[in-house]
Amino acid sequence: MLKGKHIILGVTGSIAAYKAAVLCRLFVSAGAEVRVVMTPLAKQFVTPLTMATLAKHPVLVEFFNPENGEWNSHVSLGEWADCMVIAPATANTLAKMACGVADNLLLTTYLSAKCHVAVAPAMDLDMYAHAATQRNLAQLRRDGVYVIEPEQGELASGLVGKGRMAEPAHIVKEVDAFLGSETLAGRRFVVTAGATIEAIDPVRYISNHSTGKMGYAVAAELAARGASVTLVSGRTALAVPEGVDRVDVVSAEEMYNAAVEAFAEADGAVMCAAVADYTPVTVADEKIKKGDADMSIPLRRTKDIAAELGRVKGGRLLVGFALETDSGAANAREKLERKNLDFIVLNSLRDAGAGFGCDTNVVSLIDAVSCVELPLMSKREVAARIVDRMEKLLN
Ligand code: CTP
């Protein structure tokens, strides 16, 4: 699926740079066009000749060629690429990326790149675990960089732990997935997203703080993998993701009707919306005038959309979300069963970087037998993990 893709392979000064040669070769044999950018130190670990031979193109290291003054344009390189993969990424380069330092061609290319960027960290276990490195990785995730987690294992120092660069074949698989290979072509999904609005009168309403970002990220991820997506969306300020069919709704009732209708034709659904649980029994035609006395508004329960899809789903896939402030996993499992979900994504408002309006999230994927806690990641990366799990279940 990498056929014809333009990949910038950034190589930094780590002992794992020898694996960059294998990675380059795998990208090229998958049909990608590769341009290699190395930091000056990386040249000490793997030669430009090796990398240039494998990439079938000269390697770029300096801003210009000192022999003839030819300029290596990081801007046009950034525009050319579908994806920039920095592997291995040292603690030093990660720190500079997180801060926007631009003191070599690899970094200026990163800052100019408009494409997807992935990093495959490689370093000693203590450097990887250090608060500064973790802070930099969290910042990069917030900036939309995809982090290909290092592996546990024996390190160059002789120590054993987490920090070894992911194997080249694994990096290719991850890049393939996030570049949107069409692994879900021919599949159809419904995604609900955003908050519903329950009118009290023509002026007031009941709603919540959901911005729809998580649901939009899931819809974008499904579409990027070739699925047809109907996004049933409450009011949000977000743009419709590429290739997604959006149905705009306002109330829980409208969302219910649109989701049930779209589900009839679908292979599955992901219920990301923050649906109001209660709606006013009646909606006043005129603006309600205030009086001196206190007032209360009678509310009735809305229909549970996820539970209804769970009731009719048969062999189809159904994923729900839960937002808990305490007893998270136990409450989430109860919902999983009650709504007949295949798995549920639990987010806790307690975690820094999670919740309404953030571009990042901290979630656990919970099913009847397992609970996988994911680290802080961008919502798009969370969406990719959710869709990975869906793909596994579909296959
Ligand atoms: N959901 C739905 N229709 C509703 C209510 C919820 O489809 N009327 C879906 C949500 O999109 C989400 C899951 O059900 O996938 C959340 O379940 P819910 O019971 O609403 O739990 P929470 O909102 O997490 O919290 P609480 O249990 O406190 O209501």
Coordinates of C-alpha atoms and ligand atoms in Angstrom, one line a residue:
M1 CA 0.0 0.0 0.0
L2 CA 3.1 2.3 0.2
K3 CA 3.4 2.1 -3.6
G4 CA 4.0 5.5 -5.0
K5 CA 4.1 7.2 -1.6
H6 CA 6.8 9.9 -1.0
I7 CA 8.6 9.2 2.2
I8 CA 11.3 11.3 3.9
L9 CA 13.4 9.1 6.0
G10 CA 15.1 11.1 8.7
V11 CA 18.1 9.4 10.4
T12 CA 19.7 10.7 13.6
G13 CA 22.8 9.7 15.5
S14 CA 22.0 6.5 17.3
I15 CA 23.5 3.1 17.2
A16 CA 20.1 2.0 15.8
A17 CA 20.9 3.9 12.6
Y18 CA 22.0 0.6 11.1
K19 CA 18.4 -0.4 11.1
A20 CA 17.5 2.7 9.1
A21 CA 19.3 1.0 6.1
V22 CA 16.9 -2.0 6.4
L23 CA 14.0 0.3 6.9
C24 CA 14.9 2.3 3.7
R25 CA 15.2 -0.9 1.8
L26 CA 11.7 -2.1 3.0
F27 CA 10.2 1.2 2.0
V28 CA 11.7 1.0 -1.5
S29 CA 10.7 -2.6 -2.0
A30 CA 7.1 -1.6 -1.0
G31 CA 7.1 0.8 -3.9
A32 CA 7.7 4.0 -2.0
E33 CA 10.0 6.8 -3.2
V34 CA 12.4 7.6 -0.4
R35 CA 14.6 10.7 0.3
V36 CA 17.0 10.3 3.2
V37 CA 17.9 13.3 5.4
M38 CA 20.6 12.6 8.0
T39 CA 21.9 14.6 10.9
P40 CA 25.7 15.2 10.8
L41 CA 26.2 12.8 13.6
A42 CA 24.1 10.1 11.9
K43 CA 26.8 9.8 9.3
Q44 CA 29.1 8.4 11.9
F45 CA 26.8 5.4 12.4
V46 CA 25.7 4.6 8.9
T47 CA 27.3 6.0 5.8
P48 CA 25.5 8.2 3.3
L49 CA 26.8 5.9 0.6
T50 CA 24.9 3.0 2.1
M51 CA 21.7 5.1 2.5
A52 CA 22.0 6.7 -0.9
T53 CA 22.4 3.3 -2.6
L54 CA 19.4 1.9 -0.9
A55 CA 17.2 5.0 -1.5
K56 CA 18.5 5.2 -5.1
H57 CA 18.9 9.0 -4.5
P58 CA 21.6 11.2 -2.9
V59 CA 21.3 11.7 0.9
L60 CA 20.8 15.2 2.2
V61 CA 22.7 16.4 5.3
E62 CA 23.7 20.0 4.9
F63 CA 21.6 23.1 3.9
F64 CA 23.7 23.5 0.8
N65 CA 26.4 21.7 -1.2
P66 CA 29.7 23.5 -0.3
E67 CA 31.3 22.5 -3.6
N68 CA 28.8 24.3 -5.9
G69 CA 26.5 26.2 -3.5
E70 CA 23.4 24.1 -4.6
W71 CA 20.7 24.7 -2.0
N72 CA 18.9 21.7 -0.4
S73 CA 15.4 23.1 0.0
H74 CA 13.8 21.8 3.1
V75 CA 10.6 23.6 2.1
S76 CA 10.1 21.8 -1.2
L77 CA 11.2 18.5 0.4
G78 CA 8.5 19.1 3.1
E79 CA 5.9 19.7 0.3
W80 CA 7.0 16.7 -1.7
A81 CA 6.5 14.2 1.1
D82 CA 3.4 12.2 2.0
C83 CA 5.1 11.3 5.2
M84 CA 8.3 11.9 7.2
V85 CA 9.6 9.1 9.3
I86 CA 12.4 9.8 11.7
A87 CA 14.0 6.5 12.6
P88 CA 15.9 6.3 14.8
A89 CA 14.9 9.4 16.7
T90 CA 17.4 10.3 19.5
A91 CA 16.4 12.0 22.7
N92 CA 18.3 15.0 21.4
T93 CA 16.3 15.3 18.2
L94 CA 13.0 14.6 19.9
A95 CA 13.8 17.5 22.4
K96 CA 14.7 19.8 19.5
M97 CA 11.6 18.9 17.6
A98 CA 9.4 19.5 20.7
C99 CA 10.9 23.0 21.1
G100 CA 11.1 24.0 17.4
V101 CA 14.9 24.2 17.3
A102 CA 16.0 24.3 13.6
D103 CA 19.8 23.8 13.6
N104 CA 20.1 21.1 11.0
L105 CA 18.4 20.1 7.7
L106 CA 16.4 17.3 9.3
L107 CA 14.9 19.7 11.8
T108 CA 14.1 22.5 9.3
T109 CA 12.5 19.8 7.1
Y110 CA 10.4 18.7 10.1
L111 CA 9.3 22.3 10.7
S112 CA 8.4 22.8 7.1
A113 CA 6.7 19.4 6.6
K114 CA 2.9 19.6 6.0
C115 CA 2.7 15.8 5.8
H116 CA 2.2 13.1 8.5
V117 CA 5.3 12.8 10.8
A118 CA 6.2 9.7 12.7
V119 CA 9.1 9.2 15.1
A120 CA 10.7 5.9 16.2
P121 CA 12.6 6.7 19.4
A122 CA 15.8 4.8 20.1
M123 CA 17.8 5.4 23.3
D124 CA 18.9 3.9 26.6
L125 CA 16.1 2.9 29.0
D126 CA 16.9 5.6 31.5
M127 CA 17.0 8.3 28.9
Y128 CA 13.7 7.1 27.5
A129 CA 12.0 6.9 30.9
H130 CA 13.4 10.4 31.9
A131 CA 10.7 12.9 32.6
A132 CA 12.2 15.3 30.1
T133 CA 12.0 12.7 27.2
Q134 CA 8.5 11.8 28.2
R135 CA 7.5 15.4 28.4
N136 CA 8.9 16.0 24.9
L137 CA 7.1 12.9 23.5
A138 CA 3.8 14.2 25.0
Q139 CA 4.4 17.6 23.4
L140 CA 5.1 16.0 20.0
R141 CA 2.0 13.9 20.3
R142 CA 0.0 17.1 21.0
D143 CA 1.7 18.6 17.9
G144 CA 0.2 15.7 15.9
V145 CA 3.4 13.6 15.6
Y146 CA 2.8 9.8 15.6
V147 CA 5.1 8.0 18.0
I148 CA 6.1 4.4 17.1
E149 CA 6.8 3.1 20.6
P150 CA 10.2 1.6 21.2
E151 CA 10.5 -2.1 22.3
Q152 CA 11.6 -3.8 25.4
G153 CA 14.8 -5.6 25.0
E154 CA 18.6 -5.6 25.2
L155 CA 20.1 -2.2 24.5
A156 CA 23.5 -1.2 23.1
S157 CA 24.6 -0.3 26.7
G158 CA 24.0 -3.9 27.7
L159 CA 21.1 -3.0 29.9
V160 CA 17.7 -4.5 29.3
G161 CA 14.6 -2.3 29.1
K162 CA 12.4 -0.1 27.0
G163 CA 14.2 2.0 24.5
R164 CA 15.2 -0.2 21.6
M165 CA 13.9 1.1 18.3
A166 CA 11.0 -0.7 16.9
E167 CA 12.0 -3.3 14.2
P168 CA 11.9 -1.9 10.6
A169 CA 9.1 -4.3 9.5
H170 CA 7.0 -3.0 12.4
I171 CA 7.7 0.6 11.5
V172 CA 6.7 -0.1 7.9
K173 CA 3.4 -1.6 9.1
E174 CA 2.6 1.4 11.3
V175 CA 3.5 3.9 8.5
D176 CA 1.4 1.9 6.1
A177 CA -1.6 2.0 8.5
F178 CA -1.4 5.7 9.2
L179 CA -0.9 6.6 5.6
G180 CA -4.3 5.2 5.0
S181 CA -3.9 1.9 3.2
E182 CA -7.4 0.8 2.3
T183 CA -7.8 -2.0 4.7
L184 CA -11.4 -1.2 5.3
A185 CA -12.4 -0.7 1.6
G186 CA -16.0 -1.9 1.0
R187 CA -16.9 -1.5 4.7
R188 CA -19.5 1.0 6.0
F189 CA -19.6 2.5 9.5
V190 CA -21.7 4.9 11.4
V191 CA -20.0 7.3 13.8
T192 CA -21.9 9.6 16.2
A193 CA -20.1 12.6 17.5
G194 CA -20.5 15.9 19.4
A195 CA -23.1 17.1 21.8
T196 CA -26.9 17.0 21.3
I197 CA -29.0 20.1 22.1
E198 CA -32.3 19.7 23.9
A199 CA -34.4 22.8 23.5
I200 CA -36.2 24.3 26.5
D201 CA -37.7 27.2 24.5
P202 CA -36.7 29.1 21.4
V203 CA -33.7 30.6 23.3
R204 CA -32.5 28.1 25.9
Y205 CA -31.3 24.6 25.8
I206 CA -29.6 21.7 27.7
S207 CA -26.3 20.5 26.3
N208 CA -22.8 19.6 27.3
H209 CA -19.1 20.5 26.6
S210 CA -18.4 17.9 23.9
T211 CA -16.6 19.4 20.9
G212 CA -16.8 16.3 18.8
K213 CA -13.0 16.1 18.2
M214 CA -12.8 12.4 19.2
G215 CA -15.7 11.3 17.0
Y216 CA -14.4 13.3 14.1
A217 CA -10.9 11.7 14.5
V218 CA -12.5 8.2 14.4
A219 CA -14.5 9.1 11.3
A220 CA -11.4 10.5 9.6
E221 CA -9.4 7.4 10.5
L222 CA -12.1 5.0 9.2
A223 CA -12.3 7.0 6.0
A224 CA -8.5 7.1 5.6
R225 CA -8.6 3.3 5.6
G226 CA -11.1 3.2 2.8
A227 CA -14.4 2.7 4.7
S228 CA -17.6 4.6 3.8
V229 CA -18.5 6.6 6.9
T230 CA -21.7 8.3 7.9
L231 CA -20.9 10.8 10.6
V232 CA -24.0 11.7 12.6
S233 CA -23.0 14.9 14.2
G234 CA -24.3 17.3 16.8
R235 CA -23.4 20.9 16.5
T236 CA -19.6 21.4 16.3
A237 CA -17.2 23.9 14.8
L238 CA -15.2 21.1 13.1
A239 CA -14.8 20.7 9.4
V240 CA -16.1 17.4 7.8
P241 CA -13.1 15.0 7.4
E242 CA -12.2 14.1 3.9
G243 CA -14.3 11.3 2.4
V244 CA -16.8 11.4 5.2
D245 CA -20.6 11.8 4.7
R246 CA -22.0 14.0 7.5
V247 CA -25.6 14.1 8.7
D248 CA -26.2 17.1 10.9
V249 CA -28.6 16.6 13.8
V250 CA -29.6 18.8 16.8
S251 CA -31.5 16.7 19.4
A252 CA -31.0 13.2 20.9
E253 CA -34.2 12.2 19.1
E254 CA -32.8 13.4 15.7
M255 CA -29.5 11.6 16.4
Y256 CA -31.3 8.4 17.3
N257 CA -33.3 8.5 14.0
A258 CA -30.3 9.2 11.8
A259 CA -28.1 6.7 13.5
V260 CA -30.7 3.9 13.5
E261 CA -31.3 4.5 9.8
A262 CA -27.6 4.6 8.8
F263 CA -26.9 1.5 10.9
A264 CA -29.3 -0.6 8.8
E265 CA -26.8 -0.5 5.9
A266 CA -23.6 -0.6 8.1
D267 CA -21.0 -3.1 9.2
G268 CA -20.6 -1.4 12.5
A269 CA -20.8 1.8 14.6
V270 CA -18.7 3.8 16.9
M271 CA -20.7 5.8 19.4
C272 CA -18.7 8.8 20.3
A273 CA -21.5 11.4 20.8
A274 CA -22.3 12.9 24.2
V275 CA -26.0 12.4 24.0
A276 CA -28.2 14.2 26.5
D277 CA -29.7 11.7 28.8
Y278 CA -32.7 13.9 29.5
T279 CA -34.8 16.3 27.4
P280 CA -37.6 18.7 28.5
V281 CA -41.0 17.1 28.4
T282 CA -42.3 20.0 26.4
V283 CA -40.6 22.8 24.4
A284 CA -42.2 26.2 25.0
D285 CA -43.2 27.9 21.7
E286 CA -42.4 31.3 23.2
K287 CA -39.5 32.4 25.3
I288 CA -40.2 31.6 28.9
K289 CA -40.5 34.7 31.0
K290 CA -38.9 34.8 34.4
G291 CA -40.9 35.3 37.6
D292 CA -39.9 35.8 41.2
A293 CA -40.4 32.2 42.2
D294 CA -37.8 29.4 41.6
M295 CA -38.7 27.1 38.7
S296 CA -38.0 23.6 37.7
I297 CA -38.3 22.0 34.2
P298 CA -39.8 18.5 33.9
L299 CA -37.4 16.2 32.0
R300 CA -37.9 12.8 30.4
R301 CA -35.3 10.2 29.5
T302 CA -34.0 10.3 25.9
K303 CA -33.6 7.0 24.0
D304 CA -30.3 5.3 24.3
I305 CA -28.9 5.1 20.8
A306 CA -26.0 2.7 21.6
A307 CA -28.4 0.3 23.4
E308 CA -30.8 0.3 20.5
L309 CA -28.0 -0.5 18.0
G310 CA -26.8 -3.2 20.5
R311 CA -30.2 -4.7 20.5
V312 CA -30.4 -5.1 16.7
K313 CA -26.7 -5.5 15.9
G314 CA -26.5 -9.2 15.2
G315 CA -23.0 -10.0 14.0
R316 CA -22.1 -6.3 13.5
L317 CA -19.5 -4.4 15.4
L318 CA -20.4 -1.8 18.1
V319 CA -18.0 0.4 20.0
G320 CA -19.0 2.7 22.8
F321 CA -17.4 5.4 24.9
A322 CA -17.7 6.0 28.6
L323 CA -16.7 9.1 30.5
E324 CA -16.2 8.4 34.2
T325 CA -14.8 10.3 37.1
D326 CA -14.5 7.3 39.4
S327 CA -14.9 3.4 39.4
G328 CA -14.0 3.7 35.7
A329 CA -13.4 0.1 34.6
A330 CA -16.3 -1.4 36.6
N331 CA -18.8 1.1 35.3
A332 CA -17.5 0.8 31.7
R333 CA -17.9 -3.0 31.8
E334 CA -21.4 -2.6 33.1
K335 CA -22.2 -0.4 30.0
L336 CA -20.4 -2.8 27.7
E337 CA -22.7 -5.6 28.8
R338 CA -25.9 -3.5 29.0
K339 CA -25.5 -2.0 25.6
N340 CA -24.1 -5.2 24.0
L341 CA -20.9 -3.5 22.8
D342 CA -17.8 -5.3 21.5
F343 CA -15.5 -3.0 23.4
I344 CA -15.7 0.3 25.2
V345 CA -13.3 3.2 25.2
L346 CA -13.0 4.6 28.7
N347 CA -11.8 8.1 29.2
S348 CA -11.4 9.6 32.6
L349 CA -11.8 13.3 33.2
R350 CA -9.2 13.0 35.9
D351 CA -6.3 12.6 33.5
A352 CA -4.4 15.7 32.4
G353 CA -4.6 16.0 28.7
A354 CA -7.9 14.1 28.4
G355 CA -11.5 15.2 28.0
F356 CA -13.5 18.0 26.4
G357 CA -11.8 20.2 23.8
C358 CA -8.3 18.7 24.2
D359 CA -6.4 17.5 21.1
T360 CA -5.1 14.6 23.2
N361 CA -6.7 11.9 25.2
V362 CA -5.9 9.2 27.7
V363 CA -8.0 6.1 27.3
S364 CA -8.4 2.4 28.1
L365 CA -9.9 -0.1 25.7
I366 CA -12.0 -2.5 27.7
D367 CA -13.8 -5.6 26.6
A368 CA -15.3 -8.5 28.6
V369 CA -11.9 -10.0 29.4
S370 CA -9.2 -7.3 29.0
C371 CA -8.4 -3.7 29.7
V372 CA -5.6 -2.1 27.7
E373 CA -4.5 1.3 29.1
L374 CA -3.0 3.6 26.4
P375 CA -0.6 6.4 27.2
L376 CA -1.4 10.1 26.4
M377 CA -1.7 10.4 22.6
S378 CA -3.3 12.7 20.0
K379 CA -7.0 12.0 19.4
R380 CA -6.1 10.9 15.9
E381 CA -3.6 8.4 17.3
V382 CA -6.3 7.1 19.8
A383 CA -8.6 6.8 16.8
A384 CA -6.0 4.7 15.0
R385 CA -5.8 2.3 18.0
I386 CA -9.6 2.0 18.1
V387 CA -9.8 1.3 14.4
D388 CA -6.9 -1.2 14.7
R389 CA -8.9 -3.1 17.3
M390 CA -12.0 -2.9 15.1
E391 CA -10.1 -4.4 12.2
K392 CA -8.9 -7.2 14.3
L393 CA -12.4 -8.0 15.4
L394 CA -13.7 -7.8 11.8
N395 CA -11.0 -10.2 10.6
Ligands
CTP1 N1 -25.1 6.8 24.3 C1 -26.0 6.8 23.3 N2 -27.3 7.3 23.5 C2 -27.6 7.9 24.6 C3 -26.7 7.9 25.7 C4 -25.4 7.4 25.5 O1 -25.7 6.3 22.2 N3 -28.8 8.4 24.8 C5 -23.7 6.3 24.0 C6 -22.6 7.3 24.0 O2 -22.4 7.8 22.7 C7 -21.5 6.4 24.6 C8 -22.1 5.5 25.6 O3 -23.5 5.4 25.1 O4 -20.9 5.6 23.6 C9 -22.1 6.2 26.9 O5 -23.0 5.6 27.8 P1 -23.7 6.4 29.0 O6 -24.6 5.4 29.6 O7 -24.3 7.7 28.5 O8 -22.6 6.7 29.9 P2 -21.8 8.0 30.3 O9 -22.2 9.2 29.4 O10 -20.4 7.6 30.3 O11 -22.2 8.3 31.8 P3 -23.4 8.0 32.8 O12 -23.3 6.6 33.0 O13 -23.1 8.8 33.9 O14 -24.6 8.5 32.0

